[in-house]
Amino acid sequence: MSRFFRGGDDSSTESSSDEEELYSGSEEEEEEKKDQDVDDSSSDDDEPEAAADSGSDSDGDAKKKGVNRFLADADSDSSSGDDSDNETQAKVKSAKDKRFDELEATVTAIQNGQKINDWGSISNELDKLNRQVIKQIDGGKAPKLYIKCIADLEDFMNETLAKQKVTPKKMNATNARGLNVVKQRIKKNNKDFQAQIDAYRKDSDDFMESDEEEVPAPKVAKVRFQDLTAEQGQDDDEGFATVGKGGRTLLFTPESIFKHLRTIMESRGKKNTDRLEQIKIMEKLYEVAVTPYQKIRVLMTLVSARFDLGSGAATSMPLEHWKAAEKELATLLRVLETEKDHIVIENAEEWDDDEKPPTLEDGAKYIRIPGSVVSYIERLDDELTRSLQSIDPHTSEYIERLTDEGSLYNIIFQGLLYYEMLRKDASLEVPQESLNRIIQRRLDHVYFKPSQVVKILEENCWKEVPSNVDSEITPRDPSHDAGHLLNVLCNYLFENSDGIIRARAMLCQIYFLALHDQYYQARDMMLTSHLQENIANFDITTQILYNRTLVQVGLCAFRKGLVYDAQNTLQEICGSGRQKELLAQGVMIQRFNQVSPEQERLEKQRQLPFHMHINLELLECVYLTCSMLLEIPLLAQTGSSPDVKKRVISKTYRRMLEYHERQIFTGPPENTRDHVMQASKALAAGEWKKATTFVHSIKIWELMPNTEDIKTMLAKQIQEEGLRTYLFTYAPFYDTLSIASLSTMFELDTRKVSAVVSKMISHEELAAALDQVTETVIFRKGVELSRLQSLALTLSDKASALIETNERTLEHRTQGSANAFNRKDGRGGNRGGGQRGGRGGARTGGNPQRQAGGTQFTGGALGAAVRG
Amino acid sequence: MVDAQRDVPVKSALVEALVVMKIVKHCSASFPTTATGSIVGMDNNGVLEVTNSFPFPTVEVANTDSHSHSNNQQNDASSLAAAAPRSKANITYQNEMIKHLKEVNVDANNVGWYTSATMGNFINLSFIENQYHYQKDNDKTVALVHDVSRSSQGALSLRAFKLSNDFMAAYKEGKFTTEILQKSKLTFRDIVVEVPLVVHNSHLLTSFLHQIPAPPDNAEIPLPASLDDIRRDPAKIPAHPSFDALDLSIDPFLEKTCDLLLESIESHYTDLNNHQYYQRQLTREQFKITQWQTKRKAENAARVAAKQTPLPEDEWQRLFKLPQEPSRLEGMLNARQVEQYSKQVDGFTANITAKMFAVRGNLLPE
């Protein structure tokens, strides 16, 4: 016996004598589980039976095969005999009636309980009653008996409670507990049946006798609808009644769509709701949905329900559901595109009437449906990110998943088009923010990609939309220039947004520029944005984006050969030793401070999917190489007078170098770090060629575009810095040095050598003069500070710093009113603006101390005294 | 008699030449490690007469005892020696030693201890602890500080210090919070008091000194005719005059002082950072407490409105723990140390300027 029964009502005729067949039971079945309400005519074969359905019963029945046919006949016979739902059959008791009897018994038990004031048993019985009645609710209407019972019970309970307050005598424990339970149950329960209860209260007799007049209404609607659309073929397929979870038959007809949607919406967020089941229901519902309104509503609910599947904290949405949601969103957008008079808008009012769909009112241009397309899109995007986060990036699965990004991008694009369309109508008051959000999403998918990839994405998404559609913000551009697209998107956001979105747009654009080797533009934008001053006020994702942008700018500077700028920019991120965390590309193992699971979870959520990562090893390599190029000459410079100043450019690099030097045996370099360290050692010893080989043998340069250019650039830098290092190290041992010999030594152009030497002289790094006639460097002797002098200078520096600290403390204490102690006439200015400018000019500034004490001071204090 | 003596505080210290010699010998022998020892003598009406001394045995660094306070700034041996005066083993040693000294009729009262120092870098926690250890039992004790580096420049540098009474009281309490310091008006200047020190020679020694031969009148000494001649009348070689005081090299001294000053400043910054950390922590904690209090107040208001008994409002004392304020003692000592250095430089330059003028006056050609 199949689980599908031919419905009692297979007639699509107007004869409404048997309205109730919809709900009639199939008497043959004893088990309640199999007792189902059945839909219209069901047939085992899939052929469309338009004629049969529009015709008489017999036509349809004739086609039935085997047992089913007879069963169906029996069914229709028995059901046609039924007059009303509540009537019991004389011979065979339907399961429904059985349940009704049970219900009656329970109600009597409750009434008995009331009589003897036994709340314990009332509470038990009530639970039972509620369980039973669930199966008998017809379209939101509970059996009258039940309504009567709970209404009476509520009255009785209130009475008891009132009594209790007055009498000092306490109830016994079981009773009191029972009463409490009942109180809560009733409160919760009765809300659902409030309308019926009210009706009952108003006129109890009348209520009990009245028939369910409301029921026929949908039936009529259905019939009318079927006539109108003549979609019997489809209905035919739907003739099977699907068995719901609780043995309840679910009915999928266009007119019941809203009812279903409502129940699903109501159960949303509640425990023990089977979401998968609901999704299945809605998938069916969509198939029967006919009007655009229905389609839109079903799609929206369906997409939300799918998102609910992935709402657990750690798990991402199942793949097939994501794909389905993506398709449905696409369909939704397509429907909205074609049905211009239906719009989904955030500020629309909820349509409460389940029975009839809203119609176009006079004068109104649109049917407004509450919902937010942008939220759906954002959610879809987030879910993709989440699933990418959870997939191992080295598997093919990841790549497969990544291909979904293209379709997601299409959806974002279509969403953007949709919002643009909405925006055109000022009367709709579509908030600017939605548009900003969707553009931001689009930007998020574009900014980190090379322009070729963006181009492909763009081409694909334009292919998707019909050729007559054009975007206002991002007009159809045959060249699909990524830079232009980004520029347009960002400019739109600059103009129309503020706060975080604006900052993010800025960062995205800088990132993109840096990625495409436009260093100066990127740097200028970075500086003019003033983001480094207030980035701490933004949320963490923006801060991560800022860090990523910073790193990208640094890498860009490196590719341009601007070692100093690159090091400076990367310092903040790489010098911290927490690159992984700062770029959200991995979670650090926390050793010392305990991290709560909550924090850890948040951190995991923030992680970027792998394809967005900036290669950390490459980053480290660039950073270390830059540090090497700056630090080695500096070390040579300060080497002769170790305690003059402890200017350290990169602490991380210094630490590594120290560690490297402490090793007794150093093997051949294995990783990037080893390579750089050994190169540093060679460079410090003046063996620039060796250093170049070491640096060039680092494998990871291959990941950079234009590897060869980078290598030549590095070789050139190493030559120059090697020369500087050599001069710093060996200057004390020379009186003169010919430029030609330097030039051969470092295989540099003589012009280049003299340029480097002149630069060093002018920066006061080298006490020498350049004799252009003889082409020699002439070193001056005895210009170094004596130890005492340098110490005295350091001391005076420290002392003034201390004074300043004191003043600041005083100022803090007196809340800035202590102008009496105003001593920083000349010093204040150089401190305030020194942060950024100071860094850039550190090299050109040289060391001011040298100037202070460098006035041909020989022989210490005594010498001066003697000379004086 | 006894009471009368008690009342007179130590006004000056009278140090026997013997003690000076012993201290100088011990300290310079163990230089650059710190050397410590005990001094004995008696108090005579406000004048503390130091009549003898003995060094504390140096412990092998290898068998380091757990009781030694490690002072980060010095190496192991130094820190061990610096901690010696208050170590248990040395207290017993000292008592034993004094017992023995009593038997040979030496003054058998402990009147303090001595330590060596380099460029006046002796003011640290260890010094304070040692002096406190002595002074808490007997007020009439001093610490003699022999500065080896400065003595090597000609003038003997031996100074006597004791802890001020105010500081003793504060140290007993062991609390050096800002609040208490403000209340007691204790500043870094009030930690140690210098006691004037007089070197005293016995009459015997004075007369001996007088017998030291002066340089001979005529440059030529007649050669002795025989060995007997030498035995009978040994040549009276005059004491070699010391020209150390005329040393003109100023750089080493100032360099060293600069180094030490920088070191002090560094430790000052460390201290400062600690304190700032504490302050940040404190404000954060206080903010949390105020938050809690306002929340509790609101809750109570709601409860009162609902006719419930209000919750206690002083639970924050249990829930939150304010951070312990770091001791300001280290900072004070540091300040005192810096003052010490500055005074040293001041004194040194006063001295050296005179020398400079002398040099200029004599050496420059007209």
Tab-separated table of C-alpha atoms in Angstrom, chain A residues 56-297:
chain	number	residue	atom	x	y	z
A	56	SER	CA	-15.795	14.120	-14.074
A	57	ASP	CA	-14.501	11.858	-11.354
A	58	SER	CA	-14.925	8.733	-13.298
A	59	ASP	CA	-12.585	9.888	-15.995
A	60	GLY	CA	-9.849	10.351	-13.488
A	61	ASP	CA	-10.668	7.124	-11.699
A	62	ALA	CA	-10.644	5.146	-14.843
A	63	LYS	CA	-7.062	5.872	-15.261
A	64	LYS	CA	-6.076	4.580	-11.881
A	65	LYS	CA	-4.340	1.320	-11.870
A	66	GLY	CA	-4.427	-1.687	-9.652
A	67	VAL	CA	-5.350	-1.486	-6.053
A	68	ASN	CA	-5.193	2.182	-6.074
A	69	ARG	CA	-8.025	2.498	-8.326
A	70	PHE	CA	-10.349	0.648	-6.070
A	71	LEU	CA	-9.083	2.341	-3.079
A	72	ALA	CA	-9.629	5.615	-4.683
A	73	ASP	CA	-13.120	4.673	-5.468
A	74	ALA	CA	-13.777	3.594	-1.997
A	75	ASP	CA	-12.329	6.765	-0.833
A	76	SER	CA	-14.410	8.967	-2.939
A	77	ASP	CA	-17.462	7.021	-1.978
A	78	SER	CA	-16.944	7.266	1.646
A	79	SER	CA	-15.930	10.837	1.531
A	80	SER	CA	-18.853	11.864	-0.483
A	81	GLY	CA	-20.949	10.355	2.211
A	82	ASP	CA	-19.435	12.533	4.812
A	83	ASP	CA	-21.311	15.576	5.704
A	84	SER	CA	-19.360	17.198	8.353
A	85	ASP	CA	-16.061	16.810	9.904
A	86	ASN	CA	-17.196	16.058	13.381
A	87	GLU	CA	-19.581	13.335	12.520
A	88	THR	CA	-18.562	9.888	13.479
A	89	GLN	CA	-19.073	6.950	11.245
A	90	ALA	CA	-21.350	4.304	12.493
A	91	LYS	CA	-19.424	1.280	11.475
A	92	VAL	CA	-15.838	2.150	11.157
A	93	LYS	CA	-14.552	4.748	13.444
A	94	SER	CA	-12.150	6.991	11.740
A	95	ALA	CA	-8.844	7.592	13.451
A	96	LYS	CA	-9.812	11.145	13.629
A	97	ASP	CA	-12.897	10.356	15.527
A	98	LYS	CA	-10.939	8.115	17.748
A	99	ARG	CA	-8.745	10.969	18.581
A	100	PHE	CA	-11.715	13.098	19.152
A	101	ASP	CA	-12.949	10.598	21.694
A	102	GLU	CA	-9.609	10.597	23.359
A	103	LEU	CA	-9.731	14.319	23.504
A	104	GLU	CA	-13.092	14.177	25.114
A	105	ALA	CA	-11.821	11.757	27.717
A	106	THR	CA	-8.950	14.020	28.539
A	107	VAL	CA	-11.186	17.007	28.841
A	108	THR	CA	-13.377	15.092	31.248
A	109	ALA	CA	-10.349	14.180	33.256
A	110	ILE	CA	-9.413	17.798	33.457
A	111	GLN	CA	-12.852	18.758	34.555
A	112	ASN	CA	-12.715	16.097	37.228
A	113	GLY	CA	-9.402	17.439	38.337
A	114	GLN	CA	-10.933	20.845	38.595
A	115	LYS	CA	-13.654	19.573	40.784
A	116	ILE	CA	-11.313	18.171	43.368
A	117	ASN	CA	-8.790	20.898	42.881
A	118	ASP	CA	-6.055	18.469	41.906
A	119	TRP	CA	-3.652	20.599	39.937
A	120	GLY	CA	-1.095	17.860	39.631
A	121	SER	CA	-3.361	15.729	37.514
A	122	ILE	CA	-4.740	18.752	35.674
A	123	SER	CA	-1.280	19.657	34.581
A	124	ASN	CA	-0.618	16.132	33.335
A	125	GLU	CA	-3.891	15.958	31.531
A	126	LEU	CA	-3.377	19.327	29.989
A	127	ASP	CA	-0.085	18.215	28.543
A	128	LYS	CA	-1.771	15.196	27.099
A	129	LEU	CA	-4.560	17.322	25.766
A	130	ASN	CA	-2.196	19.668	24.075
A	131	ARG	CA	-0.399	16.804	22.452
A	132	GLN	CA	-3.592	15.399	21.158
A	133	VAL	CA	-5.027	18.589	19.933
A	134	ILE	CA	-2.072	19.406	17.760
A	135	LYS	CA	-3.112	16.626	15.461
A	136	GLN	CA	-6.591	17.939	15.199
A	137	ILE	CA	-6.028	21.528	14.471
A	138	ASP	CA	-7.587	22.274	11.166
A	139	GLY	CA	-6.129	25.298	9.547
A	140	GLY	CA	-5.498	27.055	12.804
A	141	LYS	CA	-8.866	26.078	14.227
A	142	ALA	CA	-8.791	23.818	17.177
A	143	PRO	CA	-11.700	21.604	18.094
A	144	LYS	CA	-14.413	23.396	19.956
A	145	LEU	CA	-14.195	21.030	22.827
A	146	TYR	CA	-10.638	21.893	23.334
A	147	ILE	CA	-11.297	25.590	23.222
A	148	LYS	CA	-14.046	25.210	25.742
A	149	CYS	CA	-11.821	23.202	27.982
A	150	ILE	CA	-8.892	25.543	27.993
A	151	ALA	CA	-11.086	28.588	28.355
A	152	ASP	CA	-12.800	27.059	31.364
A	153	LEU	CA	-9.527	25.960	32.751
A	154	GLU	CA	-8.136	29.407	32.498
A	155	ASP	CA	-11.072	30.867	34.345
A	156	PHE	CA	-10.801	28.246	36.982
A	157	MET	CA	-7.136	28.815	37.354
A	158	ASN	CA	-7.545	32.546	37.777
A	159	GLU	CA	-10.150	31.874	40.369
A	160	THR	CA	-7.886	29.531	42.248
A	161	LEU	CA	-5.057	31.971	42.124
A	162	ALA	CA	-7.235	34.709	43.475
A	163	LYS	CA	-8.436	32.448	46.234
A	164	GLN	CA	-4.941	31.494	47.077
A	165	LYS	CA	-3.957	35.056	47.652
A	166	VAL	CA	-6.647	35.540	50.215
A	167	THR	CA	-6.485	32.320	52.177
A	168	PRO	CA	-3.536	31.804	54.430
A	169	LYS	CA	-3.685	28.075	53.956
A	170	LYS	CA	-1.041	26.844	51.686
A	171	MET	CA	-1.464	24.334	48.951
A	172	ASN	CA	0.505	21.170	49.162
A	173	ALA	CA	3.678	21.020	47.121
A	174	THR	CA	2.484	18.865	44.221
A	175	ASN	CA	-0.607	20.924	43.834
A	176	ALA	CA	1.260	24.191	43.903
A	177	ARG	CA	3.728	22.955	41.353
A	178	GLY	CA	0.953	21.683	39.158
A	179	LEU	CA	-0.792	24.992	39.377
A	180	ASN	CA	2.326	26.838	38.371
A	181	VAL	CA	2.891	24.590	35.421
A	182	VAL	CA	-0.686	24.954	34.288
A	183	LYS	CA	-0.475	28.688	34.675
A	184	GLN	CA	2.498	28.896	32.407
A	185	ARG	CA	1.102	26.465	29.879
A	186	ILE	CA	-2.175	28.246	29.666
A	187	LYS	CA	-0.577	31.582	29.279
A	188	LYS	CA	1.507	30.373	26.408
A	189	ASN	CA	-1.054	28.164	24.868
A	190	ASN	CA	-4.114	30.289	25.012
A	191	LYS	CA	-2.470	33.044	23.104
A	192	ASP	CA	-2.587	30.886	20.008
A	193	PHE	CA	-6.283	30.318	20.251
A	194	GLN	CA	-7.184	33.684	21.609
A	195	ALA	CA	-9.641	34.469	18.861
A	196	GLN	CA	-11.535	31.280	19.342
A	197	ILE	CA	-11.496	31.592	23.075
A	198	ASP	CA	-12.891	35.068	22.810
A	199	ALA	CA	-15.606	33.828	20.582
A	200	TYR	CA	-16.371	31.106	23.029
A	201	ARG	CA	-16.450	33.470	25.947
A	202	LYS	CA	-18.806	35.738	24.160
A	203	ASP	CA	-21.392	33.150	23.556
A	204	SER	CA	-20.431	29.705	24.562
A	205	ASP	CA	-23.443	27.868	23.243
A	206	ASP	CA	-23.442	29.591	19.976
A	207	PHE	CA	-19.811	28.891	19.517
A	208	MET	CA	-20.149	25.224	20.187
A	209	GLU	CA	-22.912	24.846	17.710
A	210	SER	CA	-21.678	26.959	14.920
A	211	ASP	CA	-20.134	25.277	11.967
A	212	GLU	CA	-16.867	26.192	10.512
A	213	GLU	CA	-17.959	28.676	8.044
A	214	GLU	CA	-14.585	30.090	7.386
A	215	VAL	CA	-13.353	26.983	5.702
A	216	PRO	CA	-15.050	27.261	2.368
A	217	ALA	CA	-13.402	30.509	1.512
A	218	PRO	CA	-10.051	29.174	0.393
A	219	LYS	CA	-11.731	26.438	-1.448
A	220	VAL	CA	-13.603	28.826	-3.552
A	221	ALA	CA	-10.508	30.807	-4.177
A	222	LYS	CA	-8.743	27.737	-5.245
A	223	VAL	CA	-11.340	26.699	-7.656
A	224	ARG	CA	-11.508	30.087	-9.144
A	225	PHE	CA	-7.814	30.199	-9.464
A	226	GLN	CA	-7.639	26.898	-11.158
A	227	ASP	CA	-10.147	27.977	-13.668
A	228	LEU	CA	-8.286	31.092	-14.340
A	229	THR	CA	-4.913	29.649	-14.863
A	230	ALA	CA	-5.849	26.245	-16.031
A	231	GLU	CA	-2.755	24.748	-14.570
A	232	GLN	CA	-4.211	21.446	-13.852
A	233	GLY	CA	-1.273	19.627	-15.250
A	234	GLN	CA	0.887	21.025	-12.595
A	235	ASP	CA	-1.675	20.379	-9.981
A	236	ASP	CA	-1.703	16.854	-11.077
A	237	ASP	CA	1.864	16.395	-10.110
A	238	GLU	CA	1.063	17.967	-6.866
A	239	GLY	CA	-1.656	15.511	-6.298
A	240	PHE	CA	0.472	13.591	-3.902
A	241	ALA	CA	0.080	14.558	-0.373
A	242	THR	CA	3.357	14.775	1.364
A	243	VAL	CA	3.430	13.408	4.813
A	244	GLY	CA	4.412	16.024	7.300
A	245	LYS	CA	6.458	15.381	10.342
A	246	GLY	CA	3.694	14.880	12.829
A	247	GLY	CA	1.625	12.806	10.511
A	248	ARG	CA	0.041	15.954	9.324
A	249	THR	CA	-0.526	16.274	5.684
A	250	LEU	CA	0.893	19.295	4.098
A	251	LEU	CA	-1.024	20.841	1.403
A	252	PHE	CA	0.598	22.707	-1.356
A	253	THR	CA	-1.723	24.887	-3.195
A	254	PRO	CA	-1.024	28.375	-4.288
A	255	GLU	CA	-3.501	29.763	-1.844
A	256	SER	CA	-2.050	27.928	1.106
A	257	ILE	CA	1.370	29.318	0.389
A	258	PHE	CA	1.030	32.224	2.707
A	259	LYS	CA	-0.301	30.103	5.469
A	260	HIS	CA	2.666	27.829	5.201
A	261	LEU	CA	5.025	30.690	4.995
A	262	ARG	CA	3.533	32.161	8.098
A	263	THR	CA	3.884	29.008	10.111
A	264	ILE	CA	7.433	28.643	8.926
A	265	MET	CA	8.250	32.205	9.765
A	266	GLU	CA	6.755	31.773	13.168
A	267	SER	CA	8.737	28.685	13.894
A	268	ARG	CA	11.891	30.468	12.867
A	269	GLY	CA	14.435	30.682	15.594
A	270	LYS	CA	12.540	28.269	17.756
A	271	LYS	CA	14.013	25.105	19.004
A	272	ASN	CA	13.278	21.779	17.454
A	273	THR	CA	12.202	23.159	14.159
A	274	ASP	CA	13.287	20.955	11.352
A	275	ARG	CA	14.704	23.474	8.972
A	276	LEU	CA	15.479	20.981	6.273
A	277	GLU	CA	11.873	19.914	6.314
A	278	GLN	CA	10.730	23.476	6.004
A	279	ILE	CA	13.066	24.069	3.141
A	280	LYS	CA	11.662	21.088	1.351
A	281	ILE	CA	8.194	22.416	1.912
A	282	MET	CA	9.141	25.750	0.535
A	283	GLU	CA	10.802	24.264	-2.485
A	284	LYS	CA	7.479	22.626	-3.218
A	285	LEU	CA	5.707	25.835	-2.511
A	286	TYR	CA	7.812	27.652	-4.994
A	287	GLU	CA	6.874	25.164	-7.629
A	288	VAL	CA	3.223	25.896	-7.096
A	289	ALA	CA	3.679	29.608	-6.712
A	290	VAL	CA	2.220	31.408	-9.619
A	291	THR	CA	1.921	35.070	-9.103
A	292	PRO	CA	5.082	37.120	-8.810
A	293	TYR	CA	4.054	38.110	-5.347
A	294	GLN	CA	3.898	34.521	-4.254
A	295	LYS	CA	7.131	33.714	-5.932
A	296	ILE	CA	8.905	36.581	-4.294
A	297	ARG	CA	7.548	35.785	-0.892
